[in-house]
C-alpha positions as a Python dict, from the first residue, in 0.01 Angstrom:
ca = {
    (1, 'X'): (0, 0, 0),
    (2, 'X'): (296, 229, -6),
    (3, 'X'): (318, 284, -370),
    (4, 'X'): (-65, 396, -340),
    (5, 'X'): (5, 661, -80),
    (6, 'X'): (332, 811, -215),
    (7, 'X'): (154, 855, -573),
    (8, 'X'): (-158, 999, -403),
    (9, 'X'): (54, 1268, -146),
    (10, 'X'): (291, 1316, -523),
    (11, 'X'): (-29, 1385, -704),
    (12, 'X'): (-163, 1632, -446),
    (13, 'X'): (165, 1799, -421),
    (14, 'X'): (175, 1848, -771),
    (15, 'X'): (-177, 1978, -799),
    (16, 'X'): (-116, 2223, -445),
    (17, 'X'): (232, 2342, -676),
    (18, 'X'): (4, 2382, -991),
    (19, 'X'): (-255, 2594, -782),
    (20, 'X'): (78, 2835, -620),
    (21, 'X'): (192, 2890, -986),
    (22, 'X'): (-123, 2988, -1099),
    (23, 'X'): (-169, 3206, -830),
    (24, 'X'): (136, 3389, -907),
    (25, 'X'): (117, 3430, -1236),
    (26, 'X'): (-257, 3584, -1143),
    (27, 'X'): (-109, 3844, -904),
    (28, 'X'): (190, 3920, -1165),
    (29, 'X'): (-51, 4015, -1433),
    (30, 'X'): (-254, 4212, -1178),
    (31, 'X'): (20, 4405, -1082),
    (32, 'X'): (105, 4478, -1471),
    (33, 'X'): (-244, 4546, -1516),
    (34, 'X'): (-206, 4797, -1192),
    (35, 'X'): (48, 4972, -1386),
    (36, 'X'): (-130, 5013, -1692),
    (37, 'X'): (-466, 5178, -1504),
    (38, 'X'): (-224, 5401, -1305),
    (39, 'X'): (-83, 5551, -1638),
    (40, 'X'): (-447, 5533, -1799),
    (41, 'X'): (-534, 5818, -1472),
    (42, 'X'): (-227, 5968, -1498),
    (43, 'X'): (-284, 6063, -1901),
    (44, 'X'): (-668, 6138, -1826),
    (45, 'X'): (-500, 6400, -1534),
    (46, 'X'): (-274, 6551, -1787),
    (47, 'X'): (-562, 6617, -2017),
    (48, 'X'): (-767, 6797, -1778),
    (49, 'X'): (-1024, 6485, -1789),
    (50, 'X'): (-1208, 6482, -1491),
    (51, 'X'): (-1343, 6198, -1312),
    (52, 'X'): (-1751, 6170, -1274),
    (53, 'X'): (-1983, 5953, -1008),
    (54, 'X'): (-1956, 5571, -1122),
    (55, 'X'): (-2281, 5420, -1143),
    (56, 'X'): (-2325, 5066, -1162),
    (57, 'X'): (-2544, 4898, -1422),
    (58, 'X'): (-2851, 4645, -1364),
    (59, 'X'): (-2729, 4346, -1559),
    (60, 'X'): (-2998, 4267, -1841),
    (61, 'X'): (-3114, 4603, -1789),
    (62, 'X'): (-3098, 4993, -1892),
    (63, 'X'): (-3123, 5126, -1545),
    (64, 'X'): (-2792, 5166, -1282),
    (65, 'X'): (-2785, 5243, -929),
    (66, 'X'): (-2542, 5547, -753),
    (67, 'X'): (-2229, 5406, -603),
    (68, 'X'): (-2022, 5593, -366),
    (69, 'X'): (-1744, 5536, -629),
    (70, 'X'): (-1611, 5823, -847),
    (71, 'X'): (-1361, 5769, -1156),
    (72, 'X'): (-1403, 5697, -1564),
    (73, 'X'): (-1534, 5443, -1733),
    (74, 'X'): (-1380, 5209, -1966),
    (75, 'X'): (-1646, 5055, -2165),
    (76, 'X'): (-1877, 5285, -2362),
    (77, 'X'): (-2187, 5017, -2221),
    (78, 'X'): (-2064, 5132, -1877),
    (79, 'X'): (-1955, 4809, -1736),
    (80, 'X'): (-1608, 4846, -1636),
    (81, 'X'): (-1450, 5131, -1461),
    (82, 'X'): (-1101, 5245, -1254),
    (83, 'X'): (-1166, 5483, -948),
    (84, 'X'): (-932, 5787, -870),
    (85, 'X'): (-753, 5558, -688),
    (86, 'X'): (-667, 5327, -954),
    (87, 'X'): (-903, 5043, -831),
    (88, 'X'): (-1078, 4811, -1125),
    (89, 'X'): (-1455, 4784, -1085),
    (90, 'X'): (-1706, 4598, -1283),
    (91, 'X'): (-1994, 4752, -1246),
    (92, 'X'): (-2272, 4476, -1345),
    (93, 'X'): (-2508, 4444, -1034),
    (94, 'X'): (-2831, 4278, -994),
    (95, 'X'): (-3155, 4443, -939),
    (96, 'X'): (-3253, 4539, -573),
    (97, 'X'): (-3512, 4783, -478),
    (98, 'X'): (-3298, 4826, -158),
    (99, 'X'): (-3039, 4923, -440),
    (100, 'X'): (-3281, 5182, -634),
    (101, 'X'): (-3331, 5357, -333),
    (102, 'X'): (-2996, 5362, -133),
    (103, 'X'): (-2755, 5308, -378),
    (104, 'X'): (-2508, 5004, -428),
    (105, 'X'): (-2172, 4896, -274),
    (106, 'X'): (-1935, 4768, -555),
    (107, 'X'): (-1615, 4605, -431),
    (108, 'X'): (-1280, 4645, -628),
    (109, 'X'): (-1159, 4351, -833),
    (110, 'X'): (-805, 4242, -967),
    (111, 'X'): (-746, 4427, -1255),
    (112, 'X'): (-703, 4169, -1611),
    (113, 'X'): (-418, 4183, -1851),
    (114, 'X'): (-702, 4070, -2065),
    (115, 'X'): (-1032, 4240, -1993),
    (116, 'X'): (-1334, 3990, -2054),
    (117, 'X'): (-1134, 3652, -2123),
    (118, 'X'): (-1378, 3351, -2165),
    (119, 'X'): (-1644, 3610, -2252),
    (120, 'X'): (-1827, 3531, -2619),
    (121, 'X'): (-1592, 3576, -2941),
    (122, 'X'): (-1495, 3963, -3005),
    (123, 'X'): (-1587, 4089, -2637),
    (124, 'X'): (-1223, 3990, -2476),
    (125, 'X'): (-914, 4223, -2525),
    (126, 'X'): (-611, 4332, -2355),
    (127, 'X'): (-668, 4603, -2165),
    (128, 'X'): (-342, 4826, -2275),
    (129, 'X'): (-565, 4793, -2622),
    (130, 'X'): (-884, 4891, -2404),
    (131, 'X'): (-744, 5202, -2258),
    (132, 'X'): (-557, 5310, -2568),
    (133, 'X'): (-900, 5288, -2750),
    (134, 'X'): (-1043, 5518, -2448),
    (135, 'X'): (-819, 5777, -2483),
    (136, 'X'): (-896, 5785, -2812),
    (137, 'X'): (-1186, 5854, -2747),
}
């Protein structure tokens, strides 16, 4: 029964190794990602772009709910934004009437290299191409 045991405890070692890699390389290209939103705000500064209340957006709706949050959008449909701050937010929220009334919480995510991977063909991109095409804008 030894052979069983050492390939089980190699297997999960392999698998808790596979999961610490992963997690790295997640946090790396967060930290790039961090980077490219902090020159995003630092280019919107220079040209006298001012930030505006976030709202976030009902998902499967038109309507949006106030959010204590204030920064730019990224998406012309609203759904992603970056605070003053520099935090990523996606702003897709379900409908509440609690929500309509008070407003919405939105908690900051980790910011993609590639904004909307595993989304439908044509709606994932790197998001240095995302904010160039904003400040084209």
């Amino acid at each position: 029964m030894e052979g069983v045991t050492s390939w089980r405890e190699e297997r999960r070692q392999a698998a808790v190794e596979h999961a610490a890699a992963l997690e790295r390389k997640k946090a790396s290209e967060s930290a790039q990602a961090r980077e490219l939103l902090a020159g995003f705000i630092a280019t919107l500064r220079e040209r006298g772009v001012e930030p505006e209340p976030l709202r976030a957006q009902v998902i499967g709706s038109n309507a949006s709910y106030r959010t204590e949050l204030t920064g730019w959008y990224l998406r012309r449909n609203r759904s992603l934004a970056v605070d003053v701050d520099g935090n990523f937010y996606i702003l897709g929220v379900p409908a509440s009437l609690k929500s309509r009334v008070a407003g919405v919480r939105v908690l900051p995510s980790d910011p993609p290299l590639v904004v909307g991977q595993g989304a439908r063909d044509g709606e994932s991109m790197p998001l240095a191409e995302l904010l160039r095409l904003r400040l084209e804008s």
